[in-house]
Amino acid sequence: MDQSTYENLLRQRDNVQYSWERKVSKYTIDDIDEQVFREYLKKAKDAGRIEFDETDKKTVLEKLELTHENYLLNAGAALFCNSGINELQMAKFATDERLTFTDIRRFTGSIMELAKKAEQYIIDAMDWRVEIGKGLARREIPEIPLEAIREAIINSFGHKMFDSGQSNEIAIFKNRIEIYNPGEFPAGLTPEIFINGKSRPVRRNPLITRTLYYSKDMESFATGLKRISVVCRNAGCKVEFEQQPYGFAVIFYRKKQQVPEGGTIRETKNNQSLPQVTPQVIVVSDPISTEKKILTYCSIPRGKKEIAEYAGFRDVKYFSQKNLTPLLQSGQIRMTIPDKPRSRNQKYVATTPTFKD
């Protein structure tokens, strides 16, 4: 009997009450990342899935069953602490093979923060096309649907085998993007069973997945793979689910948008032309260029609206969510009035050296 089979038999034998996520960690409530916790609680309350009024950490975490006295269970530490429990490795490869990489990064931290980093890494690596329709309305469309990417990322943390000693991985290739989590697929089941909606959920980490359900980051009805499959099919994006010897991978295949001469195509839906709309389509082959443009422009303090207009966006709210907020979170841009983020006099200035063409 090989080691993997032996360990799986032990896990099946052990009562869930004594699983990894229910063991008491070395981390206390004071080790929680305050911002991560507050963001989570707001999402859960906004989603209507946490109805109690308490907001202090100790009470909330007790109600979520993530503590033992003043210590966090492993599940609570994984979700909310900037600890070494979670590790995320991300890399970009020069070709379609896992040989030469052009970028590699490694992070530890809470599930919430690592999920954000993984999503941003993929967003920055993808190609985006811009459609300009009636009234010069601008819409940016990624080569892989963001909804599917987010679902795959959070599922990769929710279903991982935390005691395996392996990292979650994001691998960017020329022809595909892979999201991998350590933890074999449930014995006797296949991804197709879940895609077809013929299986009840199998929860490796019920405390973690339940907590993520409250914030609406995950659902609890085994619908994740089906949602990824449907969203990708509607977007014309090929996706595969691969069971690997010690883990599971969601593989999104990239597509290069071919633009006819003249730079316009007819918008389609379900392969049927819509003659009333003929938007202009521009392929954005370097998604970092918008970031460079913003950072260069913000070498002196600028207002949000003028930054959006300079970057070519009419929808200031969309621009802020898509471009400005990630730069603030990464520390590349700062507010001039940080204690009053909604101030009418708020401006933004780059904290990093500006780029030059």
Short mmCIF file of C-alpha atoms in Angstrom, two decimals:
data_model
loop_
_atom_site.label_atom_id
_atom_site.label_comp_id
_atom_site.label_asym_id
_atom_site.label_seq_id
_atom_site.Cartn_x
_atom_site.Cartn_y
_atom_site.Cartn_z
CA MET A 1 0.00 0.00 0.00
CA ASP A 2 1.47 3.36 -1.02
CA GLN A 3 1.69 6.33 1.36
CA SER A 4 -1.12 8.30 -0.30
CA THR A 5 -3.59 5.42 -0.03
CA TYR A 6 -2.62 4.84 3.60
CA GLU A 7 -3.12 8.51 4.51
CA ASN A 8 -6.51 8.59 2.79
CA LEU A 9 -7.65 5.53 4.75
CA LEU A 10 -6.59 7.23 7.98
CA ARG A 11 -8.60 10.34 7.09
CA GLN A 12 -11.66 8.26 6.28
CA ARG A 13 -11.30 6.44 9.61
CA ASP A 14 -10.84 9.54 11.75
CA ASN A 15 -13.91 11.30 13.04
CA VAL A 16 -14.47 14.74 11.43
CA GLN A 17 -14.40 16.30 14.90
CA TYR A 18 -10.67 15.55 15.01
CA SER A 19 -9.81 16.64 11.48
CA TRP A 20 -7.02 19.11 10.70
CA GLU A 21 -9.22 22.18 10.59
CA ARG A 22 -10.68 21.50 14.05
CA LYS A 23 -7.33 21.19 15.79
CA VAL A 24 -6.26 24.12 17.96
CA SER A 25 -3.58 26.24 16.30
CA LYS A 26 -0.78 28.24 17.91
CA TYR A 27 -2.46 31.48 16.77
CA THR A 28 -4.67 33.60 19.01
CA ILE A 29 -7.48 36.00 18.24
CA ASP A 30 -4.92 38.85 18.48
CA ASP A 31 -3.08 37.38 15.46
CA ILE A 32 -6.02 37.98 13.14
CA ASP A 33 -5.55 40.44 10.29
CA GLU A 34 -8.01 43.16 11.31
CA GLN A 35 -8.69 44.41 7.77
CA VAL A 36 -9.27 40.91 6.41
CA PHE A 37 -11.68 40.14 9.26
CA ARG A 38 -13.64 43.41 8.84
CA GLU A 39 -13.95 42.94 5.07
CA TYR A 40 -15.19 39.38 5.57
CA LEU A 41 -17.76 40.38 8.21
CA LYS A 42 -19.12 43.18 6.03
CA LYS A 43 -19.50 40.82 3.06
CA ALA A 44 -21.25 38.21 5.18
CA LYS A 45 -23.65 40.74 6.69
CA ASP A 46 -24.33 42.37 3.31
CA ALA A 47 -25.08 38.90 1.92
CA GLY A 48 -27.61 38.38 4.72
CA ARG A 49 -26.02 35.10 5.78
CA ILE A 50 -24.80 36.36 9.16
CA GLU A 51 -27.66 37.88 11.07
CA PHE A 52 -26.27 38.45 14.55
CA ASP A 53 -25.41 42.02 15.54
CA GLU A 54 -22.06 41.41 17.27
CA THR A 55 -18.95 42.73 15.51
CA ASP A 56 -16.10 42.12 17.93
CA LYS A 57 -13.68 39.42 16.79
CA LYS A 58 -13.93 37.09 19.77
CA THR A 59 -17.73 36.90 19.74
CA VAL A 60 -18.01 36.55 15.96
CA LEU A 61 -15.37 33.81 15.78
CA GLU A 62 -16.99 31.92 18.66
CA LYS A 63 -20.30 32.01 16.83
CA LEU A 64 -18.54 30.73 13.70
CA GLU A 65 -17.05 27.91 15.82
CA LEU A 66 -13.50 28.85 14.87
CA THR A 67 -11.99 29.23 18.35
CA HIS A 68 -11.07 27.32 21.47
CA GLU A 69 -10.87 29.76 24.36
CA ASN A 70 -8.50 32.50 23.13
CA TYR A 71 -6.90 30.31 20.44
CA LEU A 72 -7.97 29.89 16.84
CA LEU A 73 -8.70 26.51 15.38
CA ASN A 74 -6.63 25.75 12.30
CA ALA A 75 -9.61 26.71 10.14
CA GLY A 76 -9.80 30.18 11.69
CA ALA A 77 -6.06 30.73 11.38
CA ALA A 78 -6.10 29.67 7.72
CA LEU A 79 -8.96 32.04 6.96
CA PHE A 80 -7.91 35.16 8.83
CA CYS A 81 -4.23 35.10 9.87
CA ASN A 82 -1.17 36.24 7.98
CA SER A 83 0.56 32.96 8.77
CA GLY A 84 2.52 30.23 7.07
CA ILE A 85 -0.43 27.84 7.07
CA ASN A 86 -1.26 28.80 3.47
CA GLU A 87 1.34 29.12 0.75
CA LEU A 88 0.68 30.29 -2.80
CA GLN A 89 3.16 29.87 -5.64
CA MET A 90 2.62 31.69 -8.94
CA ALA A 91 4.68 31.59 -12.11
CA LYS A 92 4.58 32.63 -15.76
CA PHE A 93 6.22 30.33 -18.27
CA ALA A 94 7.81 31.32 -21.58
CA THR A 95 6.09 28.59 -23.61
CA ASP A 96 3.33 25.99 -23.31
CA GLU A 97 5.61 23.77 -21.23
CA ARG A 98 6.70 23.88 -17.59
CA LEU A 99 10.33 24.69 -18.39
CA THR A 100 11.58 28.27 -18.52
CA PHE A 101 9.70 30.76 -16.37
CA THR A 102 9.68 34.52 -16.87
CA ASP A 103 8.30 35.36 -13.43
CA ILE A 104 7.88 33.47 -10.18
CA ARG A 105 6.41 34.57 -6.84
CA ARG A 106 5.64 32.96 -3.50
CA PHE A 107 3.37 34.27 -0.75
CA THR A 108 2.01 33.16 2.61
CA GLY A 109 -1.02 34.63 4.32
CA SER A 110 -4.74 34.27 4.92
CA ILE A 111 -7.02 32.57 2.42
CA MET A 112 -8.77 35.88 1.81
CA GLU A 113 -5.59 37.78 0.94
CA LEU A 114 -4.01 35.00 -1.13
CA ALA A 115 -7.18 34.64 -3.17
CA LYS A 116 -6.95 38.35 -4.04
CA LYS A 117 -3.29 38.03 -5.03
CA ALA A 118 -4.02 35.02 -7.23
CA GLU A 119 -6.87 36.79 -9.00
CA GLN A 120 -4.82 39.93 -9.63
CA TYR A 121 -1.88 37.89 -10.94
CA ILE A 122 -4.14 36.24 -13.52
CA ILE A 123 -5.88 39.52 -14.42
CA ASP A 124 -2.51 41.14 -15.13
CA ALA A 125 -1.36 38.18 -17.24
CA MET A 126 -4.46 37.86 -19.42
CA ASP A 127 -5.22 39.54 -22.71
CA TRP A 128 -8.20 41.90 -22.69
CA ARG A 129 -10.17 43.25 -25.59
CA VAL A 130 -12.08 46.50 -25.54
CA GLU A 131 -15.46 46.87 -27.20
CA ILE A 132 -16.72 50.36 -27.97
CA GLY A 133 -20.42 50.33 -28.74
CA LYS A 134 -23.15 52.91 -29.08
CA GLY A 135 -22.44 56.25 -27.49
CA LEU A 136 -18.76 55.29 -27.18
CA ALA A 137 -19.63 53.07 -24.21
CA ARG A 138 -16.49 51.14 -23.35
CA ARG A 139 -16.45 47.52 -22.16
CA GLU A 140 -13.31 45.53 -21.34
CA ILE A 141 -13.60 41.78 -21.84
CA PRO A 142 -11.02 39.28 -20.55
CA GLU A 143 -10.04 36.21 -22.55
CA ILE A 144 -11.19 34.06 -19.61
CA PRO A 145 -14.32 35.05 -17.60
CA LEU A 146 -13.42 36.57 -14.23
CA GLU A 147 -16.37 34.83 -12.57
CA ALA A 148 -14.91 31.45 -13.51
CA ILE A 149 -11.43 32.44 -12.33
CA ARG A 150 -12.71 33.64 -8.94
CA GLU A 151 -14.71 30.46 -8.47
CA ALA A 152 -11.73 28.25 -9.30
CA ILE A 153 -9.39 30.20 -6.99
CA ILE A 154 -11.59 30.19 -3.89
CA ASN A 155 -12.50 26.53 -4.46
CA SER A 156 -8.80 25.69 -4.65
CA PHE A 157 -8.37 26.98 -1.09
CA GLY A 158 -11.65 25.68 0.27
CA HIS A 159 -11.04 22.11 -0.88
CA LYS A 160 -7.27 21.79 -0.42
CA MET A 161 -5.66 19.19 1.82
CA PHE A 162 -3.98 21.51 4.32
CA ASP A 163 -1.89 18.84 6.02
CA SER A 164 -0.29 17.71 2.74
CA GLY A 165 2.56 20.22 3.01
CA GLN A 166 2.00 21.37 -0.59
CA SER A 167 1.22 24.83 -1.96
CA ASN A 168 -1.64 26.14 -4.03
CA GLU A 169 -0.34 27.07 -7.48
CA ILE A 170 -1.13 29.45 -10.32
CA ALA A 171 0.71 28.63 -13.56
CA ILE A 172 0.46 30.94 -16.58
CA PHE A 173 1.43 29.40 -19.91
CA LYS A 174 1.20 30.83 -23.42
CA ASN A 175 -1.79 28.63 -24.24
CA ARG A 176 -3.44 28.07 -20.84
CA ILE A 177 -3.80 29.07 -17.19
CA GLU A 178 -3.80 26.40 -14.49
CA ILE A 179 -5.18 26.74 -10.95
CA TYR A 180 -4.02 23.85 -8.77
CA ASN A 181 -4.79 22.77 -5.22
CA PRO A 182 -3.20 19.93 -3.25
CA GLY A 183 -5.82 17.35 -2.40
CA GLU A 184 -7.03 14.49 -4.52
CA PHE A 185 -10.57 14.43 -5.86
CA PRO A 186 -13.05 12.48 -3.66
CA ALA A 187 -12.56 8.75 -4.16
CA GLY A 188 -14.94 7.17 -6.67
CA LEU A 189 -16.15 10.53 -8.01
CA THR A 190 -15.31 12.48 -11.17
CA PRO A 191 -15.67 16.18 -12.09
CA GLU A 192 -18.35 15.24 -14.64
CA ILE A 193 -20.64 14.00 -11.87
CA PHE A 194 -20.59 17.46 -10.24
CA ILE A 195 -20.86 19.31 -13.57
CA ASN A 196 -23.99 17.30 -14.37
CA GLY A 197 -25.40 18.06 -10.93
CA LYS A 198 -25.66 14.40 -9.91
CA SER A 199 -23.73 14.45 -6.63
CA ARG A 200 -24.17 16.00 -3.22
CA PRO A 201 -21.27 18.09 -1.87
CA VAL A 202 -18.22 16.38 -0.39
CA ARG A 203 -16.61 18.80 2.06
CA ARG A 204 -12.99 18.17 2.95
CA ASN A 205 -12.92 21.31 5.12
CA PRO A 206 -16.50 21.91 6.30
CA LEU A 207 -15.60 24.72 8.74
CA ILE A 208 -13.71 26.67 6.09
CA THR A 209 -16.27 26.14 3.34
CA ARG A 210 -19.13 27.02 5.68
CA THR A 211 -17.40 30.26 6.68
CA LEU A 212 -16.82 31.12 3.02
CA TYR A 213 -20.47 30.31 2.31
CA TYR A 214 -21.57 32.99 4.80
CA SER A 215 -19.64 35.64 2.83
CA LYS A 216 -20.99 34.26 -0.47
CA ASP A 217 -17.46 33.43 -1.64
CA MET A 218 -18.48 29.77 -1.93
CA GLU A 219 -21.78 27.95 -2.21
CA SER A 220 -22.56 24.73 -0.36
CA PHE A 221 -24.38 22.70 -2.98
CA ALA A 222 -21.50 21.28 -5.05
CA THR A 223 -22.21 23.76 -7.87
CA GLY A 224 -18.72 25.27 -8.29
CA LEU A 225 -17.51 23.12 -11.19
CA LYS A 226 -20.86 23.43 -12.94
CA ARG A 227 -20.80 27.23 -12.68
CA ILE A 228 -17.25 27.36 -14.05
CA SER A 229 -18.26 25.07 -16.92
CA VAL A 230 -21.39 27.07 -17.81
CA VAL A 231 -19.70 30.48 -17.62
CA CYS A 232 -16.81 29.33 -19.80
CA ARG A 233 -19.10 27.67 -22.34
CA ASN A 234 -21.14 30.87 -22.67
CA ALA A 235 -17.93 32.87 -23.16
CA GLY A 236 -16.49 30.44 -25.71
CA CYS A 237 -13.61 29.56 -23.39
CA LYS A 238 -12.38 25.96 -23.18
CA VAL A 239 -11.92 24.63 -19.64
CA GLU A 240 -10.78 21.26 -18.36
CA PHE A 241 -10.80 19.68 -14.89
CA GLU A 242 -7.85 17.41 -14.30
CA GLN A 243 -7.47 14.89 -11.51
CA GLN A 244 -3.77 14.62 -10.69
CA PRO A 245 -1.96 12.08 -8.46
CA TYR A 246 -1.79 14.41 -5.45
CA GLY A 247 -4.12 17.23 -6.36
CA PHE A 248 -6.69 18.77 -8.67
CA ALA A 249 -6.33 21.41 -11.40
CA VAL A 250 -8.72 23.67 -13.30
CA ILE A 251 -7.21 24.46 -16.71
CA PHE A 252 -8.44 27.43 -18.73
CA TYR A 253 -7.29 27.55 -22.35
CA ARG A 254 -6.39 30.98 -23.63
CA LYS A 255 -7.61 32.38 -26.93
CA LYS A 256 -6.12 35.12 -29.06
CA GLN A 257 -8.81 37.42 -30.43
CA GLN A 258 -8.38 37.80 -34.18
CA VAL A 259 -9.40 41.26 -35.37
CA PRO A 260 -10.37 41.73 -39.04
CA GLU A 261 -8.63 44.41 -41.03
CA GLY A 262 -10.06 47.77 -40.03
CA GLY A 263 -10.38 46.79 -36.38
CA THR A 264 -14.12 46.08 -36.16
CA ILE A 265 -16.20 42.95 -35.69
CA ARG A 266 -19.87 42.34 -35.22
CA GLU A 267 -20.95 41.54 -31.67
CA THR A 268 -22.43 38.05 -31.47
CA LYS A 269 -24.44 36.01 -29.03
CA ASN A 270 -24.80 32.24 -29.31
CA ASN A 271 -23.04 32.49 -32.69
CA GLN A 272 -25.89 34.61 -34.10
CA SER A 273 -25.06 38.05 -35.48
CA LEU A 274 -26.76 41.04 -33.96
CA PRO A 275 -27.00 43.47 -36.89
CA GLN A 276 -28.07 46.43 -34.76
CA VAL A 277 -24.71 46.61 -32.93
CA THR A 278 -21.28 46.80 -34.54
CA PRO A 279 -18.81 47.69 -31.80
CA GLN A 280 -15.18 48.51 -32.37
CA VAL A 281 -12.89 45.90 -30.87
CA ILE A 282 -9.35 46.61 -29.78
CA VAL A 283 -7.05 43.85 -28.57
CA VAL A 284 -5.11 44.82 -25.47
CA SER A 285 -2.02 42.63 -25.76
CA ASP A 286 -0.27 44.27 -22.80
CA PRO A 287 -2.73 44.62 -19.88
CA ILE A 288 -0.01 46.24 -17.77
CA SER A 289 0.05 49.26 -20.08
CA THR A 290 -2.98 50.79 -18.34
CA GLU A 291 -1.21 50.41 -15.01
CA LYS A 292 1.91 52.09 -16.36
CA LYS A 293 -0.20 54.89 -17.81
CA ILE A 294 -1.91 55.55 -14.47
CA LEU A 295 1.32 55.47 -12.46
CA THR A 296 3.05 57.85 -14.86
CA TYR A 297 0.12 60.26 -14.85
CA CYS A 298 -0.08 60.16 -11.04
CA SER A 299 3.50 61.30 -10.53
CA ILE A 300 1.69 64.32 -9.08
CA PRO A 301 -1.62 64.12 -7.16
CA ARG A 302 -4.67 63.64 -9.41
CA GLY A 303 -8.41 63.32 -8.86
CA LYS A 304 -10.20 60.03 -9.58
CA LYS A 305 -12.28 61.42 -12.44
CA GLU A 306 -9.35 63.00 -14.25
CA ILE A 307 -7.31 59.78 -13.89
CA ALA A 308 -10.20 57.77 -15.36
CA GLU A 309 -10.56 60.17 -18.29
CA TYR A 310 -6.82 60.13 -18.93
CA ALA A 311 -6.83 56.30 -18.99
CA GLY A 312 -9.74 56.29 -21.44
CA PHE A 313 -12.60 55.29 -19.13
CA ARG A 314 -15.96 57.02 -19.01
CA ASP A 315 -17.36 54.91 -16.17
CA VAL A 316 -15.45 56.19 -13.12
CA LYS A 317 -16.87 53.54 -10.77
CA TYR A 318 -15.86 50.69 -13.07
CA PHE A 319 -12.43 52.25 -13.58
CA SER A 320 -11.96 52.54 -9.82
CA GLN A 321 -12.87 48.88 -9.17
CA LYS A 322 -10.86 47.52 -12.09
CA ASN A 323 -7.73 49.68 -11.96
CA LEU A 324 -7.44 52.16 -9.10
CA THR A 325 -8.37 49.88 -6.18
CA PRO A 326 -5.78 47.18 -7.08
CA LEU A 327 -3.07 49.86 -7.24
CA LEU A 328 -4.11 51.15 -3.82
CA GLN A 329 -4.13 47.63 -2.38
CA SER A 330 -0.67 46.88 -3.78
CA GLY A 331 0.68 50.16 -2.37
CA GLN A 332 1.69 51.57 -5.77
CA ILE A 333 -0.70 54.49 -5.31
CA ARG A 334 -1.74 56.24 -2.10
CA MET A 335 -4.47 58.66 -1.10
CA THR A 336 -3.48 62.20 -0.20
CA ILE A 337 -6.18 62.22 2.52
CA PRO A 338 -6.09 58.61 3.78
CA ASP A 339 -8.14 59.25 6.93
CA LYS A 340 -11.03 60.56 4.77
CA PRO A 341 -11.22 58.21 1.77
CA ARG A 342 -14.51 59.72 0.51
CA SER A 343 -13.37 63.34 0.74
CA ARG A 344 -14.35 65.50 -2.24
CA ASN A 345 -10.78 66.79 -2.23
CA GLN A 346 -9.27 63.30 -2.36
CA LYS A 347 -6.40 62.81 -4.79
CA TYR A 348 -4.14 59.94 -5.67
CA VAL A 349 -0.38 59.92 -6.17
CA ALA A 350 2.05 57.18 -7.22
CA THR A 351 4.40 55.83 -4.57
CA THR A 352 6.64 54.00 -7.06
CA PRO A 353 8.97 55.37 -9.76
CA THR A 354 7.08 56.31 -12.91
CA PHE A 355 7.43 54.32 -16.11
CA LYS A 356 8.90 55.80 -19.25
CA ASP A 357 8.09 54.66 -22.75
#
